[in-house]
Amino acid sequence: MEKLEILADAAKYDVSCSSSGSKRNNKDKGLGDSKGYGICHAFTEDGRCVSLLKILLTNHCIFDCAYCVSRKSNHVKRAAFTVEEVVDVTINFYRRNYIEGLFLSSGIFDSPDYTMERLVRIAKKLRIDHNFNGYIHLKAIPGASDELMKEAGLYADRLSVNVEMPTEQSLKLLAPEKKHIDVIKPMEYLKKEIIGYREEKSLNKKAPVFAPAGQSTQMVIGATKETDMEILGMADYFYQQMNMKRVYYSGYVPISNDGRLPMIGTPVPIIRENRLYQADWLIRFYGFKVNEIVGFDQPHLDLDIDPKLGWALRNLDQFPVDINTATLEMIKRIPGIGHQNAKKIVAARKFNRLLPEHLQKMGIAYNRAKYFLAVPHPFSIQKDFTSVQIKHQILSLQNSKYKSDFSSQLALF
Amino acid sequence: MIYDGTYQGWLTAIFDSYDHKLNEVCFLKEKTASIPLFATPHYVITDEIKATRVMKGLKQRLSAEGLKNLYNIYLSEEEKSEEMMWRFVKYVFECKDNIEQNFSNSAVWDVKKLAKKVKREAHRMEAFVRFKLTKDHLFYAIIEPDHNVLPLIEGHFKGRYADQRWLIYDARRKYGIYYDLETVTTVELEFKLGAGSAKAIAEICDEREEFFQELWRRYFSSVNIKARKNMRLHIQHMPKRYWKHLPEKMPEN
């Protein structure tokens, strides 16, 4: 039991939790299935989703990366699972409906191949011996051979290689033994294989699937000095060049007293992390370009307002928008109106002209959206506000629990 | 309209209200019926042919999703849900075209909103069902959802746990669904909730059951990052009313 605690504890800083994007039917009355959407079976007290059994095979590691709890020089209890133990816990948790599957990572003991070989063996045992069709996410170990990588892809739903640091320089600073290229190389290999298998599958239905849920990566943010522009630029590169399904941002949780890193006790940059996810979302689902969100003149995201509102305030000339005639793309860009609501608006306006009260009923954040809407309304005076006024009014409406964090003044009493 | 509480019964009631050209109706389930003052009671006799005709009419005018939304509302068991369905159906039959997307109409929007609430709880039950393994290899779980969601989650569990016998019991509605490795059937049984005591569990459960529950509890607490604690979000995702059936939220024995 203690082993599980140690190895779950060490794995928790990996933020990936998604169990979606794959499709595996239950075959021959076996155990489990994977659907397009995953299920969060529980939520930790910090509010994150628990959908996978997320553990390390071992926290023994030959590397000494400054940002990592499992680094060689850190004095922590060490443990390692056997292949059978991981399989047994996964199956028993799954059968009780605690989890959607397994997320398996590992410290590197001995050599990358030695470690990777064990990860692959676990996935293979689950799939073949137990006819398990639940979700499996394996962390690819940089430096492992292509053959092992290929085998991993045949059993796992998703593979990931963590880039860890947004730029090469900071990786060099914090993980001198690791090289940027060691991370990029397996990503490129995976990209090539995923595309190859997908093409084959489209021609031949019986062809095997290879990491059907694609690959993902993670960057630690706030440990080093990168700007949000650099971080989002890197993410964009992964989405465009590596066909990445997801990029995760992990706000650095101070875990060691190392001169190169923020001190223990430094707050986790939760708001910044949240803003990065919002920006990432805008890029993937709202048709925004990175340079619309951050630029050389403002390389950081605003902490006090979300990036979509930020964009709208900088581009007031694009507003007000008439929701009864505007394109879906433009409606999506209105602060307070999300992806789903934009679609509902476009569907509903076919029946009759939409008025503000309709929007309110449809669950749109009207108090936020109203500054950007052109609607026939006798009291429509909104468009005369300046961006500073709008920002101020919107901020005074929200009662964020982070409010104290925005204030630059010290509370004396 | 006094009907037997079944979906078929409600569809028959819709048929009858059109048949008798009734405009103002309210619906009562037989068991609870206490007829309002100044109302004329009409006793609905559930009739498959009538119900099928109404269903056919709805199918012609609604998408599969719209039809399902209506059924979800029936399962919501909320007060006045039948009247809400009735208003929606009347509007559906008034128009020639499909009106599901007319979100500025309150009959349409109310249905959409309540259906979503039921759907959300069904999804939560897919997440929060916790099976325990008994000595005779049955995985059983007890739930107490606000809405009657068992019919909505049956398919999910059948597809997922095809190689184990399982039973999910709704303690509020006193019935369960049982899968015997072939089909899922509805079962009514007396489940003594008092039987949840540690002793009773030890008697009926598999010898490793306690071990895995404890293991899960420990896993759950060790994945938490204390530096990021956010109880408001935690409770929003995992409402307290579900806690008593979640081993990870139960106090340790």
XYZ file of C-alpha atoms in Angstrom:
666
model
C 0.000 0.000 0.000
C 2.771 2.379 0.859
C 4.288 1.750 -2.545
C 1.143 3.017 -4.203
C 1.227 6.137 -2.080
C 4.846 6.856 -2.947
C 4.440 6.248 -6.641
C 1.109 8.047 -6.941
C 2.507 10.958 -4.993
C 5.460 11.261 -7.356
C 3.276 11.036 -10.445
C 0.771 13.680 -9.455
C 2.701 16.585 -10.906
C 2.089 15.261 -14.371
C -1.019 17.193 -15.249
C -2.409 15.147 -18.081
C -5.584 13.465 -16.933
C -7.668 13.172 -20.036
C -9.024 9.825 -21.009
C -10.778 10.985 -24.131
C -10.212 10.910 -27.829
C -9.947 7.181 -28.203
C -12.448 4.588 -29.241
C -12.095 0.973 -28.272
C -15.150 -1.201 -28.186
C -15.508 -3.996 -25.735
C -14.544 -7.029 -27.756
C -15.466 -10.663 -27.180
C -17.113 -9.868 -23.895
C -13.909 -8.609 -22.422
C -13.359 -5.922 -19.855
C -13.955 -2.272 -20.527
C -14.227 0.139 -23.401
C -12.939 3.595 -24.317
C -15.188 6.285 -25.657
C -14.706 9.583 -27.384
C -15.342 11.280 -24.075
C -13.671 10.215 -20.867
C -15.193 10.180 -17.431
C -13.814 11.867 -14.362
C -14.508 9.354 -11.642
C -13.449 11.539 -8.772
C -12.054 14.968 -8.091
C -9.199 15.735 -5.762
C -9.539 18.391 -3.110
C -7.577 20.714 -5.377
C -10.398 20.306 -7.896
C -8.609 18.256 -10.529
C -10.190 15.346 -12.276
C -9.197 11.784 -11.438
C -9.950 9.568 -14.370
C -6.873 7.396 -14.641
C -4.741 5.469 -12.228
C -1.752 7.744 -12.561
C 1.400 6.208 -11.183
C 5.093 5.801 -11.757
C 6.468 2.350 -12.302
C 9.363 3.510 -10.173
C 10.695 6.755 -8.757
C 14.276 5.541 -8.919
C 15.970 7.722 -11.489
C 19.424 8.099 -12.939
C 18.776 11.729 -13.867
C 18.966 14.784 -11.688
C 16.548 17.334 -13.138
C 16.082 20.233 -10.757
C 12.303 20.575 -11.220
C 11.535 16.909 -10.538
C 10.704 15.309 -7.161
C 12.204 12.021 -8.262
C 15.600 13.466 -9.150
C 18.594 11.446 -8.075
C 19.856 13.901 -5.472
C 16.487 14.280 -3.700
C 16.150 12.304 -0.497
C 12.781 10.667 -0.879
C 11.563 7.140 -0.251
C 12.077 5.037 -3.337
C 9.860 2.236 -4.545
C 9.140 0.212 -7.639
C 6.207 -1.838 -8.840
C 6.453 -5.170 -10.548
C 4.650 -5.627 -13.853
C 2.087 -7.938 -12.182
C 1.329 -5.446 -9.412
C 0.468 -2.642 -11.812
C -1.748 -4.957 -13.845
C -3.544 -6.251 -10.745
C -4.296 -2.811 -9.305
C -5.424 -1.451 -12.677
C -7.839 -4.312 -13.267
C -9.260 -4.216 -9.769
C -9.726 -0.456 -9.751
C -11.295 -0.596 -13.181
C -13.736 -3.368 -12.256
C -14.959 -1.275 -9.320
C -15.526 1.686 -11.632
C -12.921 3.836 -9.883
C -11.007 4.686 -13.070
C -11.096 4.893 -16.883
C -7.713 3.284 -17.290
C -4.018 3.638 -16.627
C -1.553 6.487 -16.989
C 1.881 5.027 -16.561
C 5.072 6.971 -16.318
C 8.391 6.134 -14.790
C 11.664 7.315 -13.449
C 14.511 6.002 -15.506
C 16.303 3.139 -13.908
C 19.263 1.581 -15.601
C 18.598 2.591 -19.195
C 15.745 4.105 -21.200
C 15.172 0.831 -23.038
C 15.104 -1.228 -19.848
C 12.425 1.096 -18.428
C 10.415 1.401 -21.609
C 10.396 -2.340 -22.098
C 8.624 -2.762 -18.758
C 6.024 -0.094 -19.525
C 5.237 -1.831 -22.785
C 5.002 -5.202 -21.071
C 2.343 -3.885 -18.705
C 0.227 -2.490 -21.541
C 0.590 -5.699 -23.517
C -0.386 -7.875 -20.569
C -3.487 -5.778 -19.947
C -4.584 -5.921 -23.558
C -3.773 -9.520 -24.319
C -4.010 -11.500 -21.077
C -6.939 -9.556 -19.645
C -8.720 -8.462 -22.825
C -8.715 -4.962 -21.370
C -10.158 -2.233 -23.592
C -9.942 0.645 -21.177
C -7.700 3.638 -21.709
C -3.920 3.356 -21.520
C -1.612 6.351 -21.637
C 2.098 5.562 -21.623
C 4.838 8.025 -21.129
C 7.444 7.447 -23.781
C 10.915 7.436 -22.311
C 13.243 9.707 -24.291
C 16.101 7.708 -25.692
C 14.175 4.433 -25.941
C 14.533 2.542 -29.190
C 12.141 2.993 -32.102
C 11.077 -0.669 -31.895
C 9.875 -0.247 -28.317
C 8.168 3.006 -29.215
C 6.365 1.248 -32.009
C 5.223 -1.591 -29.774
C 4.020 0.912 -27.206
C 1.861 2.583 -29.837
C 0.183 -0.686 -30.678
C -1.093 -1.193 -27.124
C -1.527 2.336 -25.793
C -4.254 4.835 -26.628
C -2.034 7.801 -26.100
C 1.709 8.355 -25.878
C 3.425 11.410 -24.587
C 6.901 12.797 -24.246
C 7.213 15.727 -21.893
C 9.116 18.682 -23.248
C 9.305 19.845 -19.592
C 10.685 23.326 -20.240
C 9.334 25.741 -22.823
C 12.754 26.550 -24.249
C 16.001 24.790 -24.862
C 17.940 27.189 -22.646
C 15.871 26.517 -19.556
C 16.054 22.772 -20.106
C 19.813 23.132 -20.246
C 19.753 25.115 -17.038
C 17.579 22.767 -15.019
C 18.291 19.402 -16.606
C 21.855 19.566 -17.890
C 21.899 15.836 -18.687
C 18.861 16.058 -20.928
C 18.854 17.364 -24.450
C 16.014 19.093 -26.230
C 16.587 16.902 -29.253
C 16.004 13.743 -27.167
C 12.459 14.930 -26.649
C 11.812 16.212 -30.148
C 13.089 13.072 -31.836
C 10.541 10.648 -30.326
C 7.791 13.215 -30.962
C 8.687 13.273 -34.616
C 8.829 9.511 -34.731
C 5.392 9.239 -33.112
C 3.928 11.818 -35.442
C 5.168 9.890 -38.459
C 3.874 6.564 -37.170
C 0.484 7.928 -36.108
C -0.085 9.448 -39.531
C 1.169 6.293 -41.254
C -1.122 3.969 -39.313
C -4.062 6.269 -39.787
C -3.638 6.219 -43.541
C -3.335 2.470 -43.519
C -6.449 2.199 -41.399
C -8.436 4.285 -43.844
C -7.541 1.864 -46.623
C -7.827 -1.315 -44.637
C -10.300 -1.498 -41.786
C -8.495 -4.420 -40.204
C -5.159 -2.630 -39.947
C -3.966 -2.233 -36.343
C -4.483 1.069 -34.561
C -1.516 3.044 -33.321
C -1.982 5.410 -30.379
C -5.515 6.290 -31.560
C -5.792 9.173 -29.102
C -2.606 10.748 -30.462
C 0.253 12.257 -28.515
C 0.466 15.003 -25.945
C 3.138 16.887 -24.047
C 3.598 19.012 -20.960
C 5.542 22.141 -20.068
C 6.348 23.336 -16.585
C 5.625 27.031 -16.326
C 6.767 29.565 -13.804
C 9.949 27.687 -12.927
C 11.946 29.734 -15.408
C 11.673 33.144 -17.007
C 9.840 32.465 -20.283
C 7.117 34.844 -21.371
C 3.626 33.673 -22.252
C 4.446 34.548 -25.841
C 7.312 32.058 -25.856
C 5.194 29.409 -24.177
C 2.247 29.797 -26.539
C 4.603 29.988 -29.497
C 6.079 26.652 -28.469
C 2.609 25.170 -28.005
C 1.591 26.401 -31.418
C 4.658 24.749 -32.903
C 3.624 21.441 -31.294
C 0.074 21.710 -32.593
C 1.165 22.675 -36.101
C 4.345 20.680 -36.598
C 3.885 17.653 -34.344
C 0.148 17.038 -34.742
C -0.099 17.193 -30.977
C -3.537 16.484 -29.503
C -2.960 18.409 -26.318
C -0.319 20.566 -24.714
C -0.561 20.732 -20.935
C 0.735 23.570 -18.808
C 1.833 22.745 -15.326
C 2.247 25.626 -12.891
C 5.460 24.955 -11.028
C 4.899 23.678 -7.499
C 8.074 24.519 -5.546
C 9.542 21.268 -4.325
C 13.177 21.990 -3.705
C 15.608 24.577 -2.450
C 17.655 25.011 -5.558
C 19.149 28.368 -6.425
C 18.014 28.013 -10.028
C 14.346 27.710 -9.055
C 11.670 29.723 -7.226
C 11.952 29.226 -3.478
C 9.819 26.835 -1.496
C 6.729 28.710 -0.424
C 6.438 30.644 -3.686
C 2.757 30.400 -4.646
C 1.856 28.116 -7.542
C 1.055 30.358 -10.566
C -2.499 29.054 -10.766
C -4.040 32.068 -12.485
C -1.288 32.244 -15.070
C -1.719 28.554 -15.783
C -5.449 29.095 -16.136
C -4.918 31.989 -18.572
C -2.605 29.818 -20.654
C -5.245 27.110 -20.895
C -7.797 29.750 -21.913
C -5.435 31.030 -24.592
C -4.729 27.469 -25.755
C -8.474 26.916 -26.026
C -8.900 30.073 -28.101
C -6.217 28.881 -30.493
C -7.627 25.373 -30.878
C -11.367 26.028 -30.924
C -12.011 29.699 -31.553
C -9.848 30.377 -34.562
C -7.495 32.815 -32.834
C -3.878 33.168 -33.903
C -1.158 33.317 -31.277
C -0.199 36.820 -32.321
C -3.737 38.044 -31.723
C -3.451 36.998 -28.096
C 0.135 37.921 -27.244
C 2.720 39.987 -29.094
C 6.072 41.699 -28.647
C 4.352 44.768 -27.234
C 2.524 42.655 -24.613
C 4.318 39.329 -24.250
C 2.339 38.284 -21.163
C -1.328 37.449 -20.798
C -3.366 39.712 -18.555
C -3.851 38.082 -15.187
C -6.949 40.025 -14.233
C -9.015 39.362 -17.354
C -9.296 36.394 -19.657
C -7.506 36.522 -23.033
C -10.701 36.724 -25.065
C -11.902 39.796 -23.205
C -8.383 41.177 -23.536
C -8.480 40.758 -27.292
C -11.924 42.359 -27.548
C -10.836 45.389 -25.531
C -7.820 45.895 -27.767
C -10.030 45.575 -30.851
C -13.073 47.629 -30.005
C -13.270 48.712 -33.652
C -14.560 45.210 -34.478
C -17.547 45.780 -32.223
C -20.473 46.096 -31.652
C -21.544 42.860 -33.324
C -25.105 42.196 -34.407
C -25.847 38.637 -33.350
C -28.739 38.433 -35.783
C -26.516 38.808 -38.811
C -22.890 38.194 -37.803
C -20.984 35.065 -38.772
C -20.553 32.224 -36.296
C -16.820 32.955 -36.210
C -17.413 36.524 -35.110
C -20.061 35.597 -32.546
C -17.583 33.200 -30.975
C -15.277 36.129 -30.443
C -17.750 38.063 -28.293
C -16.748 37.971 -24.612
C -19.339 36.116 -22.562
C -20.479 33.938 -25.450
C -18.898 30.504 -25.660
C -18.531 28.043 -28.473
C -21.773 26.171 -27.702
C -23.816 29.288 -27.085
C -22.624 30.815 -30.340
C -23.952 27.788 -32.174
C -27.257 28.023 -30.315
C -27.584 31.667 -31.298
C -27.055 30.895 -34.962
C -29.629 28.082 -34.770
C -32.211 30.087 -32.823
C -32.056 33.252 -34.928
C -33.613 31.390 -37.847
C -36.905 31.382 -35.951
C -37.082 34.960 -34.874
C -34.982 38.007 -34.187
C -33.079 37.555 -30.982
C -33.406 40.179 -28.287
C -31.330 40.687 -25.151
C -33.891 38.917 -22.978
C -33.569 35.841 -25.175
C -29.826 35.815 -24.669
C -30.226 36.111 -20.938
C -32.584 33.159 -20.916
C -30.201 31.096 -22.998
C -27.611 31.301 -20.285
C -25.241 33.761 -21.909
C -23.105 35.942 -19.654
C -25.062 38.942 -20.782
C -23.561 41.379 -18.321
C -20.241 40.762 -19.967
C -21.445 40.425 -23.542
C -23.648 43.522 -23.560
C -20.746 45.914 -24.141
C -19.997 44.209 -27.420
C -23.490 43.690 -28.807
C -25.485 45.784 -31.204
C -29.063 45.085 -30.310
C -32.164 47.187 -30.812
C -32.627 48.412 -27.308
C -33.961 51.752 -26.155
C -31.233 52.115 -23.572
C -28.400 51.078 -25.790
C -25.604 53.399 -24.830
C -22.896 50.830 -24.384
C -20.844 51.462 -27.451
C -19.658 54.798 -26.187
C -17.597 53.318 -23.393
C -13.827 53.199 -23.667
C -12.006 49.943 -23.169
C -10.764 51.055 -19.768
C -14.304 51.764 -18.625
C -15.584 48.448 -19.892
C -12.796 46.561 -18.200
C -13.464 48.355 -14.961
C -17.194 47.659 -15.097
C -16.753 43.993 -15.909
C -14.205 43.539 -13.168
C -16.451 45.180 -10.619
C -19.150 42.657 -11.528
C -17.089 39.576 -10.965
C -16.392 38.492 -7.496
C -13.408 36.326 -8.062
C -11.866 34.403 -5.250
C -8.545 35.413 -6.718
C -9.383 39.080 -6.358
C -6.879 39.560 -3.580
C -4.177 38.230 -5.864
C -4.847 40.926 -8.455
C -4.481 43.767 -6.054
C -1.071 45.319 -6.070
C -1.738 47.054 -2.797
C -0.978 45.469 0.494
C -3.799 44.987 2.885
C -2.745 46.578 6.118
C -5.652 45.603 8.296
C -55.247 13.349 -16.229
C -54.601 10.551 -13.823
C -52.198 8.034 -15.275
C -50.144 5.102 -14.093
C -46.810 6.936 -13.991
C -45.269 5.112 -16.960
C -43.997 6.799 -20.110
C -46.523 4.836 -22.151
C -49.210 6.029 -19.778
C -48.164 9.629 -20.216
C -48.165 9.287 -24.019
C -51.669 7.826 -23.803
C -52.695 10.811 -21.703
C -51.447 13.117 -24.463
C -53.540 11.184 -26.962
C -56.600 11.485 -24.746
C -56.194 15.198 -24.223
C -56.125 15.738 -27.991
C -58.993 13.306 -28.426
C -61.127 15.218 -25.934
C -59.849 18.587 -27.162
C -58.629 19.560 -23.725
C -56.579 22.670 -23.368
C -55.948 23.014 -19.678
C -54.627 19.810 -18.225
C -52.574 18.736 -15.284
C -51.117 15.334 -14.692
C -51.259 13.149 -11.644
C -49.728 9.798 -10.979
C -52.236 7.292 -9.690
C -50.591 6.617 -6.382
C -50.337 10.195 -5.277
C -53.525 11.437 -6.872
C -55.414 14.047 -4.940
C -57.557 15.845 -7.446
C -57.496 19.642 -7.378
C -60.687 21.545 -6.710
C -62.820 22.450 -9.752
C -61.022 19.892 -11.936
C -62.680 17.056 -13.780
C -60.674 13.893 -13.355
C -59.924 11.815 -16.388
C -58.586 8.320 -15.768
C -56.092 7.310 -18.414
C -55.995 3.660 -19.359
C -52.544 3.015 -20.739
C -52.978 1.904 -24.315
C -50.096 0.834 -26.494
C -51.757 1.771 -29.760
C -52.547 5.295 -28.610
C -49.072 5.725 -27.172
C -47.441 4.504 -30.355
C -49.469 6.962 -32.428
C -48.332 9.886 -30.319
C -44.766 8.611 -30.465
C -44.954 8.333 -34.247
C -46.181 11.909 -34.508
C -43.347 13.113 -32.314
C -40.772 11.150 -34.264
C -41.844 12.865 -37.458
C -41.303 16.295 -35.984
C -38.343 15.798 -33.666
C -34.761 14.666 -33.963
C -33.551 11.658 -32.028
C -32.043 14.049 -29.520
C -35.266 15.993 -29.116
C -37.150 12.785 -28.498
C -34.601 11.711 -25.951
C -34.785 15.060 -24.180
C -38.481 14.529 -23.690
C -37.867 11.099 -22.193
C -35.177 12.548 -19.916
C -37.700 15.006 -18.540
C -40.077 12.210 -17.818
C -37.259 10.568 -15.825
C -36.526 13.779 -13.965
C -39.523 13.114 -11.704
C -39.610 16.809 -10.979
C -42.810 18.440 -9.965
C -44.646 19.884 -12.958
C -42.366 18.079 -15.378
C -45.393 16.549 -17.113
C -46.912 19.970 -17.671
C -43.589 21.117 -19.086
C -43.598 18.169 -21.465
C -47.207 18.891 -22.386
C -46.460 22.521 -23.268
C -43.528 21.391 -25.383
C -45.501 18.699 -27.181
C -48.352 21.095 -27.909
C -45.888 23.499 -29.495
C -44.302 20.681 -31.484
C -47.652 19.661 -32.945
C -48.653 23.261 -33.678
C -45.751 23.762 -36.060
C -44.944 22.038 -39.273
C -41.189 22.373 -38.972
C -38.830 21.146 -36.310
C -38.766 23.703 -33.481
C -36.163 22.168 -31.176
C -33.652 24.905 -31.934
C -35.969 27.759 -31.196
C -34.244 28.570 -27.956
C -35.958 31.886 -27.519
C -39.220 30.014 -26.932
C -39.608 29.178 -23.262
C -41.357 25.824 -23.813
C -38.364 24.721 -25.860
C -35.768 26.164 -23.543
C -37.278 24.739 -20.345
C -37.238 21.278 -21.849
C -33.662 21.662 -22.986
C -32.557 22.909 -19.601
C -34.186 20.213 -17.503
C -33.131 17.487 -19.934
C -29.580 18.681 -19.526
C -29.854 18.478 -15.777
C -30.974 14.862 -16.008
C -28.285 14.074 -18.543
C -25.686 15.589 -16.261
C -26.766 13.442 -13.376
C -26.763 10.332 -15.551
C -23.195 11.180 -16.530
C -22.300 11.667 -12.888
C -23.698 8.277 -12.043
C -21.551 6.738 -14.764
C -18.671 8.276 -12.847
C -19.739 7.784 -9.241
C -21.018 4.231 -9.233
C -18.627 2.318 -6.971
C -18.836 -1.438 -7.197
C -18.083 -3.744 -4.311
C -17.273 -7.365 -4.955
C -19.194 -10.016 -3.026
C -18.053 -13.510 -2.159
C -20.127 -14.984 -4.980
C -18.533 -12.678 -7.566
C -21.241 -10.105 -7.953
C -20.172 -6.486 -8.308
C -22.850 -4.392 -6.640
C -23.294 -0.679 -6.150
C -25.832 1.494 -4.377
C -26.787 4.942 -5.637
C -29.356 7.564 -4.645
C -29.701 9.967 -7.571
C -32.161 12.880 -7.618
C -33.579 11.744 -10.948
C -34.502 8.284 -12.121
C -31.387 7.724 -14.228
C -30.956 3.944 -14.162
C -32.609 3.534 -17.594
C -30.116 6.046 -19.006
C -26.953 4.407 -17.708
C -27.823 0.789 -18.355
C -26.238 0.702 -21.805
C -23.012 2.279 -20.607
C -22.414 -0.325 -17.913
C -23.485 -3.169 -20.138
C -20.930 -2.133 -22.713
C -18.179 -1.561 -20.226
C -18.481 -4.487 -17.855
C -19.394 -7.290 -20.206
C -17.431 -9.973 -18.366
C -18.589 -9.479 -14.794
C -21.988 -9.861 -13.108
C -23.153 -6.574 -11.669
C -26.073 -4.934 -9.920
C -26.742 -1.224 -9.535
C -29.402 -0.472 -6.957
C -31.292 2.792 -6.645
C -32.000 3.015 -2.933
C -34.338 5.949 -3.336
C -36.603 4.274 -5.860
C -36.117 0.783 -4.475
C -35.200 -0.998 -7.662
C -32.057 -1.995 -9.461
C -30.625 -3.157 -12.757
C -28.884 -6.498 -12.867
C -26.578 -7.903 -15.531
C -26.129 -11.673 -15.614
C -23.446 -11.789 -18.361
C -26.161 -11.937 -21.021
C -28.830 -9.323 -20.486
C -29.765 -6.517 -18.145
C -32.986 -6.913 -16.210
C -34.826 -4.695 -13.791
C -35.016 -6.149 -10.333
C -36.936 -5.111 -7.273
C -35.469 -6.236 -4.025
C -35.270 -5.295 -0.435
C -31.836 -3.934 0.199
C -31.362 -3.229 3.831
C -29.343 -0.055 3.947
C -28.401 -0.840 7.527
C -26.488 -3.738 6.074
C -23.749 -1.285 5.160
C -22.045 -1.773 8.506
C -18.436 -2.894 8.530
C -19.387 -6.272 9.934
C -22.040 -6.953 7.312
C -19.672 -5.929 4.532
C -16.980 -8.220 5.842
C -19.490 -11.062 5.787
C -20.710 -10.710 2.236
C -17.687 -9.214 0.531
C -14.781 -10.807 -1.179
C -11.719 -11.031 1.040
C -9.764 -8.500 -1.018
C -12.634 -5.970 -1.200
C -11.628 -4.078 1.909
C -8.037 -3.969 0.671
C -8.907 -2.352 -2.663
C -11.191 0.189 -1.046
C -8.427 1.169 1.311
C -5.952 1.252 -1.547
C -8.259 3.548 -3.503
C -8.717 5.827 -0.490
C -4.968 6.117 -0.089
C -4.453 6.699 -3.792
C -7.096 9.395 -3.741
C -5.469 11.261 -0.885
C -1.940 10.993 -2.250
C -2.753 12.458 -5.667
C -3.971 15.631 -4.029
C -1.612 18.599 -4.293
C -1.999 20.484 -1.040
C -0.459 23.662 -2.448
C -3.394 23.876 -4.849
C -6.275 23.095 -2.511
C -9.623 24.381 -3.782
C -12.552 22.924 -1.876
C -15.166 24.997 -3.666
C -14.223 23.416 -6.964
C -14.031 20.014 -5.323
C -17.587 20.222 -4.011
C -18.879 21.680 -7.243
C -17.609 18.617 -9.095
C -18.453 16.085 -6.409
C -21.587 17.300 -4.646
C -21.835 16.298 -1.015
C -25.124 14.482 -1.463
C -23.274 11.711 -3.315
C -20.513 11.270 -0.765
C -22.088 8.600 1.360
C -21.705 6.051 -1.403
C -18.154 7.000 -2.385
C -15.480 5.055 -0.522
C -12.903 7.813 -1.069
C -15.123 10.306 0.751
C -16.067 8.001 3.627
C -14.252 8.327 6.902
C -11.769 5.542 7.481
C -13.021 2.672 9.582
